[in-house]
PDB file of C-alpha atoms in Angstrom:
ATOM      1  CA  VAL A  16      69.785  38.212  37.590  1.00  0.00           C
ATOM      2  CA  ASN A  17      73.169  37.821  40.492  1.00  0.00           C
ATOM      3  CA  PRO A  18      72.832  34.801  43.366  1.00  0.00           C
ATOM      4  CA  LEU A  19      71.456  38.764  45.643  1.00  0.00           C
ATOM      5  CA  ALA A  20      68.282  39.236  43.781  1.00  0.00           C
ATOM      6  CA  GLU A  21      68.151  34.342  43.738  1.00  0.00           C
ATOM      7  CA  ARG A  22      68.866  34.750  47.673  1.00  0.00           C
ATOM      8  CA  SER A  23      66.210  37.759  48.140  1.00  0.00           C
ATOM      9  CA  TYR A  24      63.389  36.660  46.157  1.00  0.00           C
ATOM     10  CA  GLY A  25      63.777  33.226  46.530  1.00  0.00           C
ATOM     11  CA  LEU A  26      63.707  31.409  43.333  1.00  0.00           C
ATOM     12  CA  PRO A  27      66.243  30.686  41.376  1.00  0.00           C
ATOM     13  CA  CYS A  28      67.275  32.260  38.177  1.00  0.00           C
ATOM     14  CA  GLY A  29      65.331  30.163  35.685  1.00  0.00           C
ATOM     15  CA  GLN A  30      62.560  30.916  37.292  1.00  0.00           C
ATOM     16  CA  LEU A  31      63.530  34.775  37.312  1.00  0.00           C
ATOM     17  CA  LEU A  32      64.535  35.440  33.538  1.00  0.00           C
ATOM     18  CA  GLY A  33      61.696  36.077  31.576  1.00  0.00           C
ATOM     19  CA  LYS A  34      59.018  37.435  33.879  1.00  0.00           C
ATOM     20  CA  THR A  35      57.290  40.204  34.678  1.00  0.00           C
ATOM     21  CA  ALA A  36      56.986  42.215  37.906  1.00  0.00           C
ATOM     22  CA  GLU A  37      53.166  41.155  37.643  1.00  0.00           C
ATOM     23  CA  GLU A  38      54.339  37.507  38.158  1.00  0.00           C
ATOM     24  CA  ILE A  39      56.998  38.008  40.758  1.00  0.00           C
ATOM     25  CA  LEU A  40      56.291  40.401  43.279  1.00  0.00           C
ATOM     26  CA  SER A  41      52.744  40.969  44.458  1.00  0.00           C
ATOM     27  CA  PRO A  42      49.939  43.485  43.172  1.00  0.00           C
ATOM     28  CA  GLN A  43      50.848  46.915  45.101  1.00  0.00           C
ATOM     29  CA  HIS A  44      54.996  46.313  45.093  1.00  0.00           C
ATOM     30  CA  ALA A  45      54.622  45.299  41.356  1.00  0.00           C
ATOM     31  CA  ALA A  46      52.431  48.484  40.457  1.00  0.00           C
ATOM     32  CA  GLU A  47      54.908  50.325  41.680  1.00  0.00           C
ATOM     33  CA  CYS A  48      57.899  48.301  40.039  1.00  0.00           C
ATOM     34  CA  VAL A  49      55.691  49.046  36.688  1.00  0.00           C
ATOM     35  CA  LYS A  50      55.365  52.856  38.063  1.00  0.00           C
ATOM     36  CA  GLU A  51      59.378  53.274  37.929  1.00  0.00           C
ATOM     37  CA  ASP A  52      60.296  51.349  34.948  1.00  0.00           C
ATOM     38  CA  ASN A  53      57.919  53.495  33.240  1.00  0.00           C
ATOM     39  CA  ALA A  54      59.629  56.501  34.058  1.00  0.00           C
ATOM     40  CA  VAL A  55      62.433  55.790  32.801  1.00  0.00           C
ATOM     41  CA  LEU A  56      61.225  55.536  29.648  1.00  0.00           C
ATOM     42  CA  ASP A  57      59.368  58.249  29.848  1.00  0.00           C
ATOM     43  CA  CYS A  58      62.903  59.957  30.637  1.00  0.00           C
ATOM     44  CA  GLU A  59      65.040  57.941  28.945  1.00  0.00           C
ATOM     45  CA  GLY A  60      67.683  58.325  32.010  1.00  0.00           C
ATOM     46  CA  ILE A  61      68.188  57.691  35.418  1.00  0.00           C
ATOM     47  CA  VAL A  62      66.009  56.723  38.184  1.00  0.00           C
ATOM     48  CA  GLU A  63      66.916  56.548  41.878  1.00  0.00           C
ATOM     49  CA  VAL A  64      64.619  54.550  43.926  1.00  0.00           C
ATOM     50  CA  GLU A  65      63.972  52.752  46.973  1.00  0.00           C
ATOM     51  CA  GLN A  66      61.920  49.105  46.568  1.00  0.00           C
ATOM     52  CA  SER A  67      60.330  47.601  48.948  1.00  0.00           C
ATOM     53  CA  PHE A  68      58.728  43.949  48.586  1.00  0.00           C
ATOM     54  CA  TYR A  69      58.011  40.661  50.784  1.00  0.00           C
ATOM     55  CA  GLY A  70      60.456  37.243  50.323  1.00  0.00           C
ATOM     56  CA  PRO A  71      62.201  35.022  52.351  1.00  0.00           C
ATOM     57  CA  GLY A  72      62.774  35.832  55.178  1.00  0.00           C
ATOM     58  CA  GLY A  73      60.460  38.910  55.562  1.00  0.00           C
ATOM     59  CA  SER A  74      61.009  42.819  54.154  1.00  0.00           C
ATOM     60  CA  HIS A  75      63.681  43.702  52.221  1.00  0.00           C
ATOM     61  CA  THR A  76      63.757  47.666  51.513  1.00  0.00           C
ATOM     62  CA  PHE A  77      66.583  48.161  47.751  1.00  0.00           C
ATOM     63  CA  HIS A  78      68.105  51.469  47.362  1.00  0.00           C
ATOM     64  CA  THR A  79      67.888  50.387  43.433  1.00  0.00           C
ATOM     65  CA  VAL A  80      68.944  52.802  40.594  1.00  0.00           C
ATOM     66  CA  LYS A  81      67.471  52.167  37.233  1.00  0.00           C
ATOM     67  CA  PHE A  82      68.471  52.460  33.814  1.00  0.00           C
ATOM     68  CA  PRO A  83      67.268  52.585  30.223  1.00  0.00           C
ATOM     69  CA  ILE A  84      68.563  49.760  27.775  1.00  0.00           C
ATOM     70  CA  PHE A  85      69.024  50.615  24.608  1.00  0.00           C
ATOM     71  CA  ASP A  86      70.619  48.571  21.748  1.00  0.00           C
ATOM     72  CA  GLY A  87      73.378  49.523  18.764  1.00  0.00           C
ATOM     73  CA  GLU A  88      71.134  51.566  16.583  1.00  0.00           C
ATOM     74  CA  ARG A  89      70.163  53.508  19.654  1.00  0.00           C
ATOM     75  CA  SER A  90      66.476  52.345  20.157  1.00  0.00           C
ATOM     76  CA  LEU A  91      65.433  51.407  23.896  1.00  0.00           C
ATOM     77  CA  ILE A  92      64.218  48.281  24.547  1.00  0.00           C
ATOM     78  CA  GLY A  93      64.172  48.042  27.698  1.00  0.00           C
ATOM     79  CA  THR A  94      65.530  49.307  31.614  1.00  0.00           C
ATOM     80  CA  GLY A  95      67.806  47.776  33.986  1.00  0.00           C
ATOM     81  CA  ALA A  96      68.485  47.882  37.780  1.00  0.00           C
ATOM     82  CA  ILE A  97      71.309  47.083  40.372  1.00  0.00           C
ATOM     83  CA  GLY A  98      69.807  47.494  44.020  1.00  0.00           C
ATOM     84  CA  ILE A  99      71.681  47.613  46.823  1.00  0.00           C
ATOM     85  CA  ASP A 100      70.351  45.966  50.085  1.00  0.00           C
ATOM     86  CA  VAL A 101      69.826  48.552  52.367  1.00  0.00           C
ATOM     87  CA  SER A 102      66.583  46.402  54.813  1.00  0.00           C
ATOM     88  CA  GLN A 103      69.492  46.700  57.945  1.00  0.00           C
ATOM     89  CA  TYR A 104      70.270  49.544  57.914  1.00  0.00           C
ATOM     90  CA  LYS A 105      66.154  51.135  57.559  1.00  0.00           C
ATOM     91  CA  MET A 106      65.241  48.312  60.404  1.00  0.00           C
ATOM     92  CA  VAL A 107      67.748  50.243  62.969  1.00  0.00           C
ATOM     93  CA  GLU A 108      66.312  53.513  61.206  1.00  0.00           C
ATOM     94  CA  VAL A 109      63.363  52.687  62.713  1.00  0.00           C
ATOM     95  CA  GLY A 110      64.387  51.654  65.205  1.00  0.00           C
ATOM     96  CA  LEU A 111      66.127  54.908  66.465  1.00  0.00           C
ATOM     97  CA  TYR A 112      62.825  57.143  65.349  1.00  0.00           C
ATOM     98  CA  ARG A 113      60.816  55.510  67.699  1.00  0.00           C
ATOM     99  CA  GLN A 114      63.492  55.817  70.343  1.00  0.00           C
ATOM    100  CA  ALA A 115      63.191  59.513  69.565  1.00  0.00           C
ATOM    101  CA  ASN A 116      59.795  59.769  69.141  1.00  0.00           C
ATOM    102  CA  PHE A 117      58.380  56.868  71.313  1.00  0.00           C
ATOM    103  CA  ASP A 118      57.725  56.104  74.953  1.00  0.00           C
ATOM    104  CA  ALA A 119      59.247  52.573  75.328  1.00  0.00           C
ATOM    105  CA  VAL A 120      56.770  51.195  78.368  1.00  0.00           C
ATOM    106  CA  THR A 121      54.023  52.471  76.868  1.00  0.00           C
ATOM    107  CA  GLU A 122      54.885  52.894  73.564  1.00  0.00           C
ATOM    108  CA  LEU A 123      52.665  55.620  73.076  1.00  0.00           C
ATOM    109  CA  PRO A 124      54.545  59.996  71.801  1.00  0.00           C
ATOM    110  CA  ASN A 125      56.531  61.099  73.463  1.00  0.00           C
ATOM    111  CA  ARG A 126      57.031  64.581  74.614  1.00  0.00           C
ATOM    112  CA  ARG A 127      58.561  65.320  71.996  1.00  0.00           C
ATOM    113  CA  PHE A 128      56.517  64.100  68.795  1.00  0.00           C
ATOM    114  CA  VAL A 129      53.706  65.429  70.482  1.00  0.00           C
ATOM    115  CA  SER A 130      54.934  69.264  70.849  1.00  0.00           C
ATOM    116  CA  ASP A 131      55.720  68.920  66.906  1.00  0.00           C
ATOM    117  CA  ARG A 132      51.876  67.534  67.313  1.00  0.00           C
ATOM    118  CA  LEU A 133      50.714  70.800  69.231  1.00  0.00           C
ATOM    119  CA  ASN A 134      53.060  73.036  67.083  1.00  0.00           C
ATOM    120  CA  GLN A 135      51.016  71.841  63.977  1.00  0.00           C
ATOM    121  CA  ALA A 136      47.486  71.200  65.673  1.00  0.00           C
ATOM    122  CA  ILE A 137      48.326  75.544  66.714  1.00  0.00           C
ATOM    123  CA  ILE A 138      48.966  77.023  63.540  1.00  0.00           C
ATOM    124  CA  GLN A 139      46.425  74.763  61.830  1.00  0.00           C
ATOM    125  CA  ALA A 140      43.596  76.322  64.162  1.00  0.00           C
ATOM    126  CA  ARG A 141      44.860  79.797  63.772  1.00  0.00           C
ATOM    127  CA  ALA A 142      44.307  79.159  59.912  1.00  0.00           C
ATOM    128  CA  ALA A 143      40.652  77.263  60.535  1.00  0.00           C
ATOM    129  CA  GLN A 144      39.734  79.510  63.127  1.00  0.00           C
ATOM    130  CA  THR A 145      38.407  76.144  65.610  1.00  0.00           C
ATOM    131  CA  MET A 146      39.556  75.324  68.614  1.00  0.00           C
ATOM    132  CA  VAL A 147      43.111  72.854  69.995  1.00  0.00           C
ATOM    133  CA  GLY A 148      42.158  71.078  73.567  1.00  0.00           C
ATOM    134  CA  PHE A 149      44.991  69.926  75.459  1.00  0.00           C
ATOM    135  CA  LEU A 150      45.139  67.601  78.761  1.00  0.00           C
ATOM    136  CA  MET A 151      48.490  66.945  81.773  1.00  0.00           C
ATOM    137  CA  VAL A 152      47.084  63.972  83.313  1.00  0.00           C
ATOM    138  CA  ASP A 153      49.087  63.031  86.398  1.00  0.00           C
ATOM    139  CA  ILE A 154      47.859  60.208  87.617  1.00  0.00           C
ATOM    140  CA  GLY A 155      49.784  60.832  91.123  1.00  0.00           C
ATOM    141  CA  ASP A 156      52.401  58.914  92.767  1.00  0.00           C
ATOM    142  CA  LEU A 157      53.242  55.380  91.416  1.00  0.00           C
ATOM    143  CA  ARG A 158      56.651  53.888  94.087  1.00  0.00           C
ATOM    144  CA  ALA A 159      53.649  53.570  96.912  1.00  0.00           C
ATOM    145  CA  ILE A 160      52.090  51.240  94.009  1.00  0.00           C
ATOM    146  CA  ASN A 161      55.776  49.403  93.328  1.00  0.00           C
ATOM    147  CA  LEU A 162      56.105  49.093  97.731  1.00  0.00           C
ATOM    148  CA  ALA A 163      53.595  47.590  97.657  1.00  0.00           C
ATOM    149  CA  HIS A 164      53.625  45.010  95.024  1.00  0.00           C
ATOM    150  CA  HIS A 165      56.903  44.576  93.018  1.00  0.00           C
ATOM    151  CA  SER A 166      59.500  46.734  90.754  1.00  0.00           C
ATOM    152  CA  LEU A 167      57.181  45.978  88.050  1.00  0.00           C
ATOM    153  CA  ALA A 168      53.823  46.748  89.159  1.00  0.00           C
ATOM    154  CA  ALA A 169      53.944  50.539  88.298  1.00  0.00           C
ATOM    155  CA  ASP A 170      55.087  49.992  84.645  1.00  0.00           C
ATOM    156  CA  TRP A 171      51.965  47.335  84.176  1.00  0.00           C
ATOM    157  CA  VAL A 172      49.738  50.561  86.183  1.00  0.00           C
ATOM    158  CA  LEU A 173      51.028  52.860  83.280  1.00  0.00           C
ATOM    159  CA  ILE A 174      50.300  50.672  80.282  1.00  0.00           C
ATOM    160  CA  ASP A 175      47.021  49.840  81.795  1.00  0.00           C
ATOM    161  CA  VAL A 176      46.641  53.151  82.314  1.00  0.00           C
ATOM    162  CA  ALA A 177      47.541  54.749  78.107  1.00  0.00           C
ATOM    163  CA  SER A 178      45.124  51.685  76.822  1.00  0.00           C
ATOM    164  CA  THR A 179      42.268  53.534  79.115  1.00  0.00           C
ATOM    165  CA  LEU A 180      43.559  56.697  77.605  1.00  0.00           C
ATOM    166  CA  ARG A 181      43.190  55.438  73.697  1.00  0.00           C
ATOM    167  CA  ALA A 182      40.233  53.795  73.889  1.00  0.00           C
ATOM    168  CA  LEU A 183      38.294  56.606  75.056  1.00  0.00           C
ATOM    169  CA  SER A 184      40.078  59.347  72.630  1.00  0.00           C
ATOM    170  CA  ARG A 185      38.706  59.890  69.579  1.00  0.00           C
ATOM    171  CA  PRO A 186      41.396  59.061  65.851  1.00  0.00           C
ATOM    172  CA  THR A 187      42.514  62.355  65.496  1.00  0.00           C
ATOM    173  CA  ASP A 188      43.605  62.598  69.056  1.00  0.00           C
ATOM    174  CA  THR A 189      47.070  62.139  69.850  1.00  0.00           C
ATOM    175  CA  VAL A 190      47.686  60.185  73.566  1.00  0.00           C
ATOM    176  CA  GLY A 191      51.078  61.009  74.994  1.00  0.00           C
ATOM    177  CA  ARG A 192      53.346  60.620  77.855  1.00  0.00           C
ATOM    178  CA  MET A 193      55.457  63.472  78.884  1.00  0.00           C
ATOM    179  CA  ASP A 194      56.871  61.707  81.632  1.00  0.00           C
ATOM    180  CA  GLY A 195      56.835  59.484  84.581  1.00  0.00           C
ATOM    181  CA  ASN A 196      53.852  59.841  85.941  1.00  0.00           C
ATOM    182  CA  THR A 197      52.336  62.307  83.095  1.00  0.00           C
ATOM    183  CA  PHE A 198      50.394  61.470  80.652  1.00  0.00           C
ATOM    184  CA  CYS A 199      48.467  64.177  77.712  1.00  0.00           C
ATOM    185  CA  ILE A 200      45.906  64.110  75.130  1.00  0.00           C
ATOM    186  CA  LEU A 201      46.039  66.714  72.508  1.00  0.00           C
ATOM    187  CA  ILE A 202      42.285  67.558  71.412  1.00  0.00           C
ATOM    188  CA  PRO A 203      42.562  68.753  67.638  1.00  0.00           C
ATOM    189  CA  ALA A 204      38.564  71.214  66.406  1.00  0.00           C
ATOM    190  CA  LEU A 205      37.164  70.776  69.755  1.00  0.00           C
ATOM    191  CA  GLY A 206      33.788  72.468  70.230  1.00  0.00           C
ATOM    192  CA  LYS A 207      33.024  74.941  73.013  1.00  0.00           C
ATOM    193  CA  ASP A 208      32.442  73.030  76.342  1.00  0.00           C
ATOM    194  CA  GLU A 209      33.861  69.602  75.203  1.00  0.00           C
ATOM    195  CA  LEU A 210      37.222  70.280  77.103  1.00  0.00           C
ATOM    196  CA  GLN A 211      35.500  69.208  80.421  1.00  0.00           C
ATOM    197  CA  ALA A 212      33.105  66.971  79.891  1.00  0.00           C
ATOM    198  CA  ILE A 213      35.956  65.170  77.917  1.00  0.00           C
ATOM    199  CA  ALA A 214      38.401  65.996  80.897  1.00  0.00           C
ATOM    200  CA  VAL A 215      35.617  64.170  83.497  1.00  0.00           C
ATOM    201  CA  LYS A 216      34.700  61.108  81.929  1.00  0.00           C
ATOM    202  CA  LEU A 217      38.568  60.349  81.593  1.00  0.00           C
ATOM    203  CA  LEU A 218      38.574  60.899  85.130  1.00  0.00           C
ATOM    204  CA  LYS A 219      35.577  58.718  85.856  1.00  0.00           C
ATOM    205  CA  ALA A 220      37.166  56.071  83.801  1.00  0.00           C
ATOM    206  CA  LEU A 221      40.576  56.673  85.564  1.00  0.00           C
ATOM    207  CA  LYS A 222      39.882  56.291  88.973  1.00  0.00           C
ATOM    208  CA  GLU A 223      38.190  52.669  88.594  1.00  0.00           C
ATOM    209  CA  PRO A 224      40.245  49.973  90.854  1.00  0.00           C
ATOM    210  CA  ARG A 225      41.807  47.716  88.024  1.00  0.00           C
ATOM    211  CA  THR A 226      43.143  44.370  89.676  1.00  0.00           C
ATOM    212  CA  LEU A 227      47.066  43.192  89.985  1.00  0.00           C
ATOM    213  CA  GLY A 228      48.750  39.784  91.096  1.00  0.00           C
ATOM    214  CA  GLY A 229      44.915  39.208  92.176  1.00  0.00           C
ATOM    215  CA  ASP A 230      45.401  42.343  94.258  1.00  0.00           C
ATOM    216  CA  VAL A 231      42.626  45.630  93.643  1.00  0.00           C
ATOM    217  CA  VAL A 232      44.690  48.617  92.529  1.00  0.00           C
ATOM    218  CA  SER A 233      43.381  52.206  92.677  1.00  0.00           C
ATOM    219  CA  ILE A 234      45.466  55.813  91.203  1.00  0.00           C
ATOM    220  CA  ALA A 235      45.260  59.457  92.541  1.00  0.00           C
ATOM    221  CA  PRO A 236      44.316  60.444  88.403  1.00  0.00           C
ATOM    222  CA  SER A 237      44.046  64.603  88.034  1.00  0.00           C
ATOM    223  CA  ILE A 238      43.563  67.177  84.921  1.00  0.00           C
TER     224      ILE A 238
END
């Protein structure tokens, strides 16, 4: 046990030595650790894993090499591990993924992400002989709202519209933002004649006036 392990687990060396994974980690992470150790013991070889656990300062992620330990008579007596803390790299990776696939204002999936989902849905629908619905929701020109209120007014409207579309969609649907004032909803496993009813319901909800800074704001949505 070295100083990095002490800092990561938040325990001094004396409290780590001799402890099992169950005594140090959460039940979920301990079970993963035991599974990885058993894989090393079964193959008596090196296993590379990515380990995540919660410690002081939040979540830690390690790229870890686990290896078997033998005694002088070549009998297997346990496992060892050497890990490199890659937490910061993982945070950057997650950030880049979100930048590439999600809209910064509404946090909805963007055009790229939705396009991938749509392609998958079409393939699945062809195989299952079902239908896929895809609605493009235009909420009209937001420049007038910005001019009448302030520069963040349009962003507020976009966030509110995103919330409305999420609330009216099924868990299996994908709500996305395609570009400036255009949203979309991908509806897999669509029943016959359902799409028009869904569109009517969405338009009714989106046409409801909104209150912004004491003023009533309306949009002109179309699908």
